[in-house]
mmCIF file of C-alpha atoms in Angstrom:
data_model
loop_
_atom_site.group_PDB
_atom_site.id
_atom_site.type_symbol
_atom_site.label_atom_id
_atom_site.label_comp_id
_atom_site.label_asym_id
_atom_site.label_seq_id
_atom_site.Cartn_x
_atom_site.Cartn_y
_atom_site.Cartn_z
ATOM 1 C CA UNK A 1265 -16.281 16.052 16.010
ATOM 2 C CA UNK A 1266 -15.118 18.179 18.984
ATOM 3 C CA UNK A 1267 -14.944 14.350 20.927
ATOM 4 C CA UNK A 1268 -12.125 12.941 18.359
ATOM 5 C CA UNK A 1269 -9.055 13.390 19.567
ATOM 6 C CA UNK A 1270 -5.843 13.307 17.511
ATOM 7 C CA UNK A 1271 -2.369 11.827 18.342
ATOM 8 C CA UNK A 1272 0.574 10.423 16.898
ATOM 9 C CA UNK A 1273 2.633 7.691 17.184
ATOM 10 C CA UNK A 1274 6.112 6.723 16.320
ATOM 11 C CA UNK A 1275 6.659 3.233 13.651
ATOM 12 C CA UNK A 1276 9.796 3.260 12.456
ATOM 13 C CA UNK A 1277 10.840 6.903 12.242
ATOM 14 C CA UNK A 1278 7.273 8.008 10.771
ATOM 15 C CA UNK A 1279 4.984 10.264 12.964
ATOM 16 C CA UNK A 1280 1.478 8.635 12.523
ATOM 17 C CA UNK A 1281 -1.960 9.849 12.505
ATOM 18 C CA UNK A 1282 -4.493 8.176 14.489
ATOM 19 C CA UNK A 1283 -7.581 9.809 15.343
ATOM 20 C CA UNK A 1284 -9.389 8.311 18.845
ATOM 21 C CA UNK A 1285 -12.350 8.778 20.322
ATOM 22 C CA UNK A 1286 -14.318 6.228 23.587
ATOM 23 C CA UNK A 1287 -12.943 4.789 26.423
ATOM 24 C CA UNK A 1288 -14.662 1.138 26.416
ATOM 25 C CA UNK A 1289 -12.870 -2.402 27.368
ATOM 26 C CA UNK A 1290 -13.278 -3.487 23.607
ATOM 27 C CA UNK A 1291 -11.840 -1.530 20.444
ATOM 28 C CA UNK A 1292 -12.751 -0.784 17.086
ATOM 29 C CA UNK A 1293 -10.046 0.175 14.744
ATOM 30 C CA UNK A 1294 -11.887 1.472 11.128
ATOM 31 C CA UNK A 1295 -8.928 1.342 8.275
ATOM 32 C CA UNK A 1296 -9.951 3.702 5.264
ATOM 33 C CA UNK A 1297 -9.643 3.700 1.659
ATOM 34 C CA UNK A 1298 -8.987 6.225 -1.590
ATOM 35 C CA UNK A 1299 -9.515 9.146 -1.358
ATOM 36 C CA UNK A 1300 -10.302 8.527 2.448
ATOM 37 C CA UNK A 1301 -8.736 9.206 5.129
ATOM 38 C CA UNK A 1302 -9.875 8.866 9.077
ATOM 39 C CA UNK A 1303 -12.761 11.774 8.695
ATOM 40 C CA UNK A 1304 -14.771 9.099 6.411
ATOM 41 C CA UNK A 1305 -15.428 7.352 9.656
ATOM 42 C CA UNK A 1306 -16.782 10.486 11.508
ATOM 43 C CA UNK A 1307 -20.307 9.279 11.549
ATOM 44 C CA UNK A 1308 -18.990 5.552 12.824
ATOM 45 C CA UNK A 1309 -16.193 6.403 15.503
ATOM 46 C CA UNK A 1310 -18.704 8.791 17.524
ATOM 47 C CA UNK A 1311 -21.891 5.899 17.044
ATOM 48 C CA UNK A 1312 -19.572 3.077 18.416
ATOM 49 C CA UNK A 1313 -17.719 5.681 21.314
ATOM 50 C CA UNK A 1314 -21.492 6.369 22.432
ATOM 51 C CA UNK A 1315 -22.341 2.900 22.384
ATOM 52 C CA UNK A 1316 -19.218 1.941 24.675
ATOM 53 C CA UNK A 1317 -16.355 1.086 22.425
ATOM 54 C CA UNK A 1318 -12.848 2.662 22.115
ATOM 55 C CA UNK A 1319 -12.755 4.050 18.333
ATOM 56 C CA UNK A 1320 -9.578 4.314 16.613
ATOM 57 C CA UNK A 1321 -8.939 5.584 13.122
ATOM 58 C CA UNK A 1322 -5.116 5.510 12.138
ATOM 59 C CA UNK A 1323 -4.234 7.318 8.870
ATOM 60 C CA UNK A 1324 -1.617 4.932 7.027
ATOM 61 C CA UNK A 1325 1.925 6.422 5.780
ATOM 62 C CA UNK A 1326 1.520 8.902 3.266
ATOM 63 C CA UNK A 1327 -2.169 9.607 3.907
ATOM 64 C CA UNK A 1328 -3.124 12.973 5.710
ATOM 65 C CA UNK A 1329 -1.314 14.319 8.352
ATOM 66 C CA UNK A 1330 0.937 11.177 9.061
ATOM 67 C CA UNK A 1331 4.319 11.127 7.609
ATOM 68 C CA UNK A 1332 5.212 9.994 4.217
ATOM 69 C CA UNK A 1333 7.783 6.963 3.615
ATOM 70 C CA UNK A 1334 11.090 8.228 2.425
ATOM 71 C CA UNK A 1335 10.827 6.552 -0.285
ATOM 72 C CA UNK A 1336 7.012 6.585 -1.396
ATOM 73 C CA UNK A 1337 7.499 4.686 -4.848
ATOM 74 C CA UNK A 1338 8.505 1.336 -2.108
ATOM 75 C CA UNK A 1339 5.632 1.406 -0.377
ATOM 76 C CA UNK A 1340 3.713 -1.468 0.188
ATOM 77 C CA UNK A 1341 1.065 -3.693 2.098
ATOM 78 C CA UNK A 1342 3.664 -5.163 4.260
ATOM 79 C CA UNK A 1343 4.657 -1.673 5.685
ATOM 80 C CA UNK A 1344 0.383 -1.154 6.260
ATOM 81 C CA UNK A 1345 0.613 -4.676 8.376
ATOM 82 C CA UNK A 1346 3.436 -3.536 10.005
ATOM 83 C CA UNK A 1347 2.371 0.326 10.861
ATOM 84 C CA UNK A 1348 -0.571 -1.873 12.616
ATOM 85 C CA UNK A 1349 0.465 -3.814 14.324
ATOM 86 C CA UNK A 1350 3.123 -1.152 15.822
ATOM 87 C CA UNK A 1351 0.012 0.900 16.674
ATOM 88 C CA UNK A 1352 -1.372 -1.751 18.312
ATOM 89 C CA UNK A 1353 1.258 -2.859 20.309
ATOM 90 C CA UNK A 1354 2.090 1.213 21.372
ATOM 91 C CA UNK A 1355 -2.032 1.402 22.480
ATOM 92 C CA UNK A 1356 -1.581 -1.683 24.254
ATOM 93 C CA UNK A 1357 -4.126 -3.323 22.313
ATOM 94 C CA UNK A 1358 -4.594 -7.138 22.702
ATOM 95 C CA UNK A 1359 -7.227 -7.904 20.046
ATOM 96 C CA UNK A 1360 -9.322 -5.603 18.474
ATOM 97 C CA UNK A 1361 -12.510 -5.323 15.759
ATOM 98 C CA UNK A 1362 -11.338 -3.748 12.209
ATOM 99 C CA UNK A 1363 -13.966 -2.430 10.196
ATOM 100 C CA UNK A 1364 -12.600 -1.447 6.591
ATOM 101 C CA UNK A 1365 -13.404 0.296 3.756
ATOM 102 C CA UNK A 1366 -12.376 -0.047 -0.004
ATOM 103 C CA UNK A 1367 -8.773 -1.310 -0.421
ATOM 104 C CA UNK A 1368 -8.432 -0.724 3.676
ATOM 105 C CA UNK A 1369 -10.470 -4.032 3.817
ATOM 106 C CA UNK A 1370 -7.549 -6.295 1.706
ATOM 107 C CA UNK A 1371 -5.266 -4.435 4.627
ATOM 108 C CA UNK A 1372 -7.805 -6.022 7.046
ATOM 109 C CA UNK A 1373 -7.885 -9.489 6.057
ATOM 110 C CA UNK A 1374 -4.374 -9.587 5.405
ATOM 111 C CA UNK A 1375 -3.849 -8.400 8.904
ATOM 112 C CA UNK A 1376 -6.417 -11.394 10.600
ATOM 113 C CA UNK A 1377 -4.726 -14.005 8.299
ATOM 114 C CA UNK A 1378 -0.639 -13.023 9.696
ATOM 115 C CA UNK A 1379 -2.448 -11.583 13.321
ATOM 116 C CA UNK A 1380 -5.284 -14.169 13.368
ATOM 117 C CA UNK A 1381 -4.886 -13.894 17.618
ATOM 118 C CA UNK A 1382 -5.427 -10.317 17.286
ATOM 119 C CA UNK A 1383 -8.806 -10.079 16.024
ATOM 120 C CA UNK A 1384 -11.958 -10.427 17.149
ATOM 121 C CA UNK A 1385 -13.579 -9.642 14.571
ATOM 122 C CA UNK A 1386 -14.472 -8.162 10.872
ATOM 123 C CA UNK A 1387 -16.546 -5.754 9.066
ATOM 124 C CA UNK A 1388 -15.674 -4.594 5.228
ATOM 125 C CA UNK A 1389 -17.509 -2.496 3.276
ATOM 126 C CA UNK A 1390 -18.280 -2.893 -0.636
ATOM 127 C CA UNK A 1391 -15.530 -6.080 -0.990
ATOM 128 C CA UNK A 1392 -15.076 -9.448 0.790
ATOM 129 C CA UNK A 1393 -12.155 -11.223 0.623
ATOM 130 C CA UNK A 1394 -10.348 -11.689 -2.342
ATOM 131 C CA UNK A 1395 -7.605 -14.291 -2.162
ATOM 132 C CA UNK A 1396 -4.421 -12.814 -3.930
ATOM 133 C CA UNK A 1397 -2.949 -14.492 -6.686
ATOM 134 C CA UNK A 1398 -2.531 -12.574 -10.423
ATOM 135 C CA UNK A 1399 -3.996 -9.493 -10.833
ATOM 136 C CA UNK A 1400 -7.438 -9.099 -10.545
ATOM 137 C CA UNK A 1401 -7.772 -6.118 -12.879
ATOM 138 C CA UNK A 1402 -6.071 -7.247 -15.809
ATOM 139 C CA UNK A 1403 -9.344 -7.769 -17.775
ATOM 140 C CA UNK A 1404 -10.555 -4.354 -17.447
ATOM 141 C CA UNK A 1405 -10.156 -1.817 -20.676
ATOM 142 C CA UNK A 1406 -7.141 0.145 -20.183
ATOM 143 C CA UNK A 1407 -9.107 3.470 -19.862
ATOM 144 C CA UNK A 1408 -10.297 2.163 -16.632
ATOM 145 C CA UNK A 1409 -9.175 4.559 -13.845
ATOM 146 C CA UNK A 1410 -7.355 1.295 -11.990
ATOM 147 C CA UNK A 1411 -5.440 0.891 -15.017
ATOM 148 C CA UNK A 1412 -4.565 4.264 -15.250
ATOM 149 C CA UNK A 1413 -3.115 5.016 -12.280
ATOM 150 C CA UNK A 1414 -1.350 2.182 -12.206
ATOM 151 C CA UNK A 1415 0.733 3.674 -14.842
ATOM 152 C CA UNK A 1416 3.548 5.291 -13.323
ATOM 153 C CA UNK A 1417 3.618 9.391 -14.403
ATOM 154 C CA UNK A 1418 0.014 9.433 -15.662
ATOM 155 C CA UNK A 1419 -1.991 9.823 -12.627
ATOM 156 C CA UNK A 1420 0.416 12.383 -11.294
ATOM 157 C CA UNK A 1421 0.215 14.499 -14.338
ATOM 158 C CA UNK A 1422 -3.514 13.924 -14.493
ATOM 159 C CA UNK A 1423 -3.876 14.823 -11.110
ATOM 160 C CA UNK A 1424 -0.975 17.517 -11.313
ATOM 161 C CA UNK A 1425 -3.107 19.937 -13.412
ATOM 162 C CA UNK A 1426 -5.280 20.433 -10.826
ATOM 163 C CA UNK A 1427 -5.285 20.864 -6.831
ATOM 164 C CA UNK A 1428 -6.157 18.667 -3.940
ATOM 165 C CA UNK A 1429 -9.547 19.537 -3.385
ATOM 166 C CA UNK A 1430 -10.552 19.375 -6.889
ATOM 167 C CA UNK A 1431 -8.675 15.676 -7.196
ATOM 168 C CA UNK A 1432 -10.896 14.526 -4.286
ATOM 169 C CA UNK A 1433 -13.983 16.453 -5.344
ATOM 170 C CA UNK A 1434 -13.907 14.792 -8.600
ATOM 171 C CA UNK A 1435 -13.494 10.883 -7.755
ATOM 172 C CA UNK A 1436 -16.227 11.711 -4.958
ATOM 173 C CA UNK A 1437 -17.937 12.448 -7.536
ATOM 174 C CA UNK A 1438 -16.955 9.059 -9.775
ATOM 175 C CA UNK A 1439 -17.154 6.274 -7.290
ATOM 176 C CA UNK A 1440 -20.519 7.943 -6.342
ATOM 177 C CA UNK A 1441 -22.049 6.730 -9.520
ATOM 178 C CA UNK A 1442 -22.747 3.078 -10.321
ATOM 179 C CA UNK A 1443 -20.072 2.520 -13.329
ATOM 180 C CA UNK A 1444 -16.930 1.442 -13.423
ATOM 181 C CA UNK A 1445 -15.081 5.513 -14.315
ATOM 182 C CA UNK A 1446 -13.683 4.453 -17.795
ATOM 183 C CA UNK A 1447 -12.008 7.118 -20.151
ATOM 184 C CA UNK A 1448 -11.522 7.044 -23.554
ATOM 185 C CA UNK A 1449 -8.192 6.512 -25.175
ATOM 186 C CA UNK A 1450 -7.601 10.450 -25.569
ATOM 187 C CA UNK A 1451 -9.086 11.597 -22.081
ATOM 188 C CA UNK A 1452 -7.749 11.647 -18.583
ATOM 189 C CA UNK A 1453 -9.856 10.483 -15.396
ATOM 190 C CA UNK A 1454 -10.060 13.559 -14.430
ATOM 191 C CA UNK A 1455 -11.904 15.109 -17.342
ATOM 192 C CA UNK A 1456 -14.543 12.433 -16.496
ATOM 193 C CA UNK A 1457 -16.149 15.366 -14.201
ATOM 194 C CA UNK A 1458 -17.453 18.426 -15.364
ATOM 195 C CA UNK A 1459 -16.321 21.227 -12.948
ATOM 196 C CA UNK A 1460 -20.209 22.155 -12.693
ATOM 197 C CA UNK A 1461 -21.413 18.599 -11.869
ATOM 198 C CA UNK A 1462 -22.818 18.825 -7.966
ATOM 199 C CA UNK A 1463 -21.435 16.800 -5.252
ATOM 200 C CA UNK A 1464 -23.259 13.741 -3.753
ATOM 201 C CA UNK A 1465 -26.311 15.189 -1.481
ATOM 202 C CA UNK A 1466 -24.571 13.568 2.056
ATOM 203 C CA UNK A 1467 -21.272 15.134 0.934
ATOM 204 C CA UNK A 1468 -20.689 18.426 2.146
ATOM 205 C CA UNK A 1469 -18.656 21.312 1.111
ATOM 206 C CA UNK A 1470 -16.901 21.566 4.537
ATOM 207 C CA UNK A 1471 -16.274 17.645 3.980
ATOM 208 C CA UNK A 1472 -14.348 18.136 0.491
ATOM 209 C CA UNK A 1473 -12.852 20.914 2.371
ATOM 210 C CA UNK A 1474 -11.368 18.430 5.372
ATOM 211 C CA UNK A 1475 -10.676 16.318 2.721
ATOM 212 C CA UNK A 1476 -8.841 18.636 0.629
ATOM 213 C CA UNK A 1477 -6.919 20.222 3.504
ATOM 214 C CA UNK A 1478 -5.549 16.739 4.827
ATOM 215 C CA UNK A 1479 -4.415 15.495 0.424
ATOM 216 C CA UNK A 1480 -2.954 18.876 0.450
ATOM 217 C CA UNK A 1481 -0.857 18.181 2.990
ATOM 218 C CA UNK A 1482 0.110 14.497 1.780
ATOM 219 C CA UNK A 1483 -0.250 14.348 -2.040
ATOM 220 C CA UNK A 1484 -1.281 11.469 -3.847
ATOM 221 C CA UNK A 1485 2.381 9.475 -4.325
ATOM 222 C CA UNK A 1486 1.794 7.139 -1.771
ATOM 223 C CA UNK A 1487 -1.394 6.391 -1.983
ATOM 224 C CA UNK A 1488 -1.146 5.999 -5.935
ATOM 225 C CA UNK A 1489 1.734 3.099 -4.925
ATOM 226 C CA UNK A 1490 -0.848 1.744 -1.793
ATOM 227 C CA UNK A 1491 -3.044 0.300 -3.524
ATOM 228 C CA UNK A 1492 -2.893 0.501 -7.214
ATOM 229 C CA UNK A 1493 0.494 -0.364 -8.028
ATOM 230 C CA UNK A 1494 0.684 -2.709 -5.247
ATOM 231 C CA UNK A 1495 -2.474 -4.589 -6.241
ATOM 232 C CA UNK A 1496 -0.389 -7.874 -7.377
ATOM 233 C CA UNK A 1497 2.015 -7.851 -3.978
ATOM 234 C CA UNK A 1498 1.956 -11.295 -2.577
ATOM 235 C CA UNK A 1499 2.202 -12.354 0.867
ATOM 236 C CA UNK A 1500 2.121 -16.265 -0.128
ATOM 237 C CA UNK A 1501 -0.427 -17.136 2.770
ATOM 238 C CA UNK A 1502 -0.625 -20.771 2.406
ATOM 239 C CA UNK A 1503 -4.154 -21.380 3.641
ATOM 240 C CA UNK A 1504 -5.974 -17.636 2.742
ATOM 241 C CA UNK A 1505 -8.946 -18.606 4.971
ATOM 242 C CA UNK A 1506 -10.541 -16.290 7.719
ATOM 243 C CA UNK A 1507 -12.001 -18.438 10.693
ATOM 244 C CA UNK A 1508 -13.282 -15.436 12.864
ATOM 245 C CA UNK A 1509 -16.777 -13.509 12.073
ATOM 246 C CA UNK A 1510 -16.807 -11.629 9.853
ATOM 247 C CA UNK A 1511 -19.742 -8.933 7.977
ATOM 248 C CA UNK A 1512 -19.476 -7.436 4.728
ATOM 249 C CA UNK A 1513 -21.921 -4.735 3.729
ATOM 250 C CA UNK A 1514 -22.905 -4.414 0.259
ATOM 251 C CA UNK A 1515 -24.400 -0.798 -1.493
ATOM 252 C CA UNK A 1516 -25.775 -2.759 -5.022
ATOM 253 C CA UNK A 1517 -24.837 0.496 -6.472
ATOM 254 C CA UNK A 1518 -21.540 0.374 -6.292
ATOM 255 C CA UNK A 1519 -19.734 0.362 -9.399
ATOM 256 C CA UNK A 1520 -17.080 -1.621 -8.047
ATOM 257 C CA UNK A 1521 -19.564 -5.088 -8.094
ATOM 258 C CA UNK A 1522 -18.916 -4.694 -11.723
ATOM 259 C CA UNK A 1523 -15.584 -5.535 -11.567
ATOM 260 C CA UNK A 1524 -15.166 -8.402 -13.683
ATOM 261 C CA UNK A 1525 -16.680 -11.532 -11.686
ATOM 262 C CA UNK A 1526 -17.279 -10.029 -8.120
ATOM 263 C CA UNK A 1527 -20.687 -10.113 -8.046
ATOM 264 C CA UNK A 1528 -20.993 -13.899 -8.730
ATOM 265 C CA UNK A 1529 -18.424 -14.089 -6.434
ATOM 266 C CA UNK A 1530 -20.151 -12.845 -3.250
ATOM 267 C CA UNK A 1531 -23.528 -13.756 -4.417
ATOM 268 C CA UNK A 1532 -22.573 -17.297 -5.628
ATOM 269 C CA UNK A 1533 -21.489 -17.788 -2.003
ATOM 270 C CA UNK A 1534 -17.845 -18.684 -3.116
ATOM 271 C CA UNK A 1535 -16.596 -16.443 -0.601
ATOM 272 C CA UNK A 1536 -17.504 -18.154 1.745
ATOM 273 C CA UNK A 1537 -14.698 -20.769 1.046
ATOM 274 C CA UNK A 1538 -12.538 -18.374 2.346
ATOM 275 C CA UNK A 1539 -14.335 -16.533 5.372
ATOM 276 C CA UNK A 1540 -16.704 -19.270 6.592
ATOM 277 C CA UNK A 1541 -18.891 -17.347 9.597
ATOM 278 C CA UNK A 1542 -19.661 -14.523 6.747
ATOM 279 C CA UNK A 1543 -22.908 -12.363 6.387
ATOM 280 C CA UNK A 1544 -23.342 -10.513 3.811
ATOM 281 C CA UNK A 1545 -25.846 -7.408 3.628
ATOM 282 C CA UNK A 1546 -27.095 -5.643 0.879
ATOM 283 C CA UNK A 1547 -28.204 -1.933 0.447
ATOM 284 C CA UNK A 1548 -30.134 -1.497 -2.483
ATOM 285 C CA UNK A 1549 -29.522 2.270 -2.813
ATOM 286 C CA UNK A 1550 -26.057 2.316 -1.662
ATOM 287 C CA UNK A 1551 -23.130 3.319 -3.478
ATOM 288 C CA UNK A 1552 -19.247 3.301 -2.968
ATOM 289 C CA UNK A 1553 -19.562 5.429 0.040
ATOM 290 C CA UNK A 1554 -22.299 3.820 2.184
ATOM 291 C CA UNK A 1555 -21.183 4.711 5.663
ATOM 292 C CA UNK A 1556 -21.081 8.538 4.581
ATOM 293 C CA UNK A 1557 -24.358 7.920 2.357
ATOM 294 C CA UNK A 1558 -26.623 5.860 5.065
ATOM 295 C CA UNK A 1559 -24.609 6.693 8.182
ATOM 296 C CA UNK A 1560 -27.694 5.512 10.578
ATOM 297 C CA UNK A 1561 -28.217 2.476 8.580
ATOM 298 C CA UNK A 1562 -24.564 1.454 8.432
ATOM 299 C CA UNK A 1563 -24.251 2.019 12.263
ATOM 300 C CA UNK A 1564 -26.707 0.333 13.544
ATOM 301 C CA UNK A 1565 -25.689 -3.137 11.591
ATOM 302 C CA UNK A 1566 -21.802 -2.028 12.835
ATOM 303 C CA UNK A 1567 -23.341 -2.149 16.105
ATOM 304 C CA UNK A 1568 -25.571 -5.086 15.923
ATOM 305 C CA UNK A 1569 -22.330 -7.128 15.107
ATOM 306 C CA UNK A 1570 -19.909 -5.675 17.855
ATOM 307 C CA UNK A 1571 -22.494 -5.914 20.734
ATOM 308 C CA UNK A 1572 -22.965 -10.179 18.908
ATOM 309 C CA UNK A 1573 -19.539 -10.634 19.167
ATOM 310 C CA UNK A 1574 -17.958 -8.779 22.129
#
C-alpha cells in the first residue's frame, strides 16, 4: 500500500480523490462500486503498476475523502461522466482501460458509449452491459434492499441507527452470500446481519476499518442517490452498442445473477448484441466481491487482457 499515492483534483469546485500508483505509457483507471471505494482495488492497482501500467483509482463525488456535491439529493450519472472525463483531461490522459466494479461498470460503459475515442478498452466485474430503458428492478419484492433504499428516508434511518463501520461491515457481509438480501415487510436491511455473524475469510478487520474510516468521512447520501435512485436516469444513446473489447468476469455466486433475467441474459449470449468483441469468464466459487475474494485469479485474467490489447 505504501506505493499508492493519493492526490486530488479540482472538477467543478469539488476536491477529488484519486488514488495512483505506476508510471507505464498505458493506463488503467478501476471505477468502484457500493460500499467501495478506491481501497477495493488494492490488490489490482499494485498487480497492474508491477506489470507496467499507470493505475488510477478516482473516488467519485460523495464517496470517501473526495468532496460531496452541494446538493447530494441531484446527483447523478451525468456528473460521474463528467468528474471523468475532467480527471482525464487534468492527467493528460488520451485513452485509457476502465476496469469496473458493481454499478461503477454502468459508469463505464456509459463513459465508452459518449467517450468511445477514449477507450481502449473494458473489464466489468459481476454485470455486462445493460442497455437503459425502464427500470430494471421493478420486478423485485419490495423488501429487496434495491427497493429499499431507493425509498427516500428509509435507508438513512436504517442506516442512521448505526455507524459507518457497522453499515459497511454488514452489506460485506450480504452481497458476500449468494441471495438476493430481501427483508421482510417489518424488518430493515440492516437487521439482515446478526452483529455476531463473522466477516468473509479475505476480508480483514483492518479492511472494514479503511472502509469505515473513509464512509465516516462521506456518509451514505450520495451514494444512496448514485446508484439507487438514479437507476432509471436516461442518457437516450441512440445506438447503446460497445465496439471496443471488452471482458466481463463472472463469480456464479453472486447473488446479483439472480436478478430477474440476468443470467439468461449473459449466458444466452444476448449481450453480445450490445458489446460484440465480449468474453465472458466464469468463477465458480466467486461471489460479489471477486477481486478482493480471488485477487491472484482476477489479476492475472486483468492482465492477460491489458498485455492482448495494449
Amino acid at each position: 500500500m505504501d506505493q499508492i499515492q493519493h492526490n486530488f483534483i479540482n472538477v467543478q469546485g469539488l476536491n477529488l480523490h484519486v488514488a495512483e500508483t505506476g508510471t507505464g505509457p498505458n493506463t488503467v483507471v478501476f471505477l468502484h462500486g457500493f460500499p467501495e471505494i478506491w481501497y477495493s482495488w488494492r490488490h489490482q492497482m499494485v498487480a497492474v503498476a508491477k506489470a507496467g501500467f499507470r493505475a488510477i483509482a478516482p473516488e467519485y463525488r460523495g464517496y470517501g475523502l473526495s468532496d460531496p456535491p452541494p446538493q447530494p439529493e441531484k446527483a447523478s450519472y451525468k456528473d460521474v461522466i463528467a468528474d471523468l472525463l475532467a480527471i482525464f483531461d487534468a492527467l493528460g490522459l488520451a485513452k485509457v482501460f476502465l476496469i469496473a466494479k458493481d454499478f461503477g461498470t454502468r459508469s463505464a460503459y456509459l463513459f465508452a458509449l459518449l467517450h468511445p475515442d477514449r477507450v481502449l478498452g473494458i473489464i466489468t466485474l459481476g454485470m455486462p452491459l445493460i442497455p437503459t430503458g425502464p427500470s430494471r428492478f421493478k420486478s423485485l419484492p419490495k423488501g429487496c434492499y434495491i427497493s429499499r433504499w431507493q425509498e427516500p428516508g428509509r435507508a438513512e434511518a436504517d442506516f442512521g441507527r448505526l455507524d459507518a463501520k457497522t453499515v459497511v461491515r454488514k452489506i460485506y457481509i450480504l452481497f458476500s452470500r449468494s441471495d438476493v438480501p430481501i427483508a421482510a415487510e417489518n424488518q430493515e436491511i440492516m437487521d439482515l446481519v446478526n452483529a455476531s455473524t463473522p466477516l468473509p475469510p479475505w476480508f480483514t478487520e483492518e479492511d472494514l476499518a479503511t472502509y469505515g474510516a473513509l464512509y465516516e468521512k462521506s456518509g451514505f447520501q450520495t451514494a444512496l442517490k448514485v446508484p439507487y435512485r438514479s437507476v432509471d436516469e436516461n442518457f437516450n444513446i441512440a445506438e447503446p452498442i460497445v465496439k471496443i473489447p471488452a471482458l466481463c468476469i463472472i463469480g456464479d455466486k453472486d447473488f446479483a445473477l439472480k436478478f430477474p433475467g440476468r443470467e439468461e441474459y449473459i449466458r444466452s449470449g444476448k449481450v453480445k448484441d450490445f458489446v460484440p468483441d465480449l468474453e465472458t469468464i466464469h468463477l465458480p466459487e466467486g461471489t460479489h466481491f471477486v477481486q478482493e475474494q480471488f485477487p491472484e485469479q482476477v489479476n492475472q485474467l486483468f492482465l492477460a487482457f491489458l498485455n492482448k490489447h495494449v
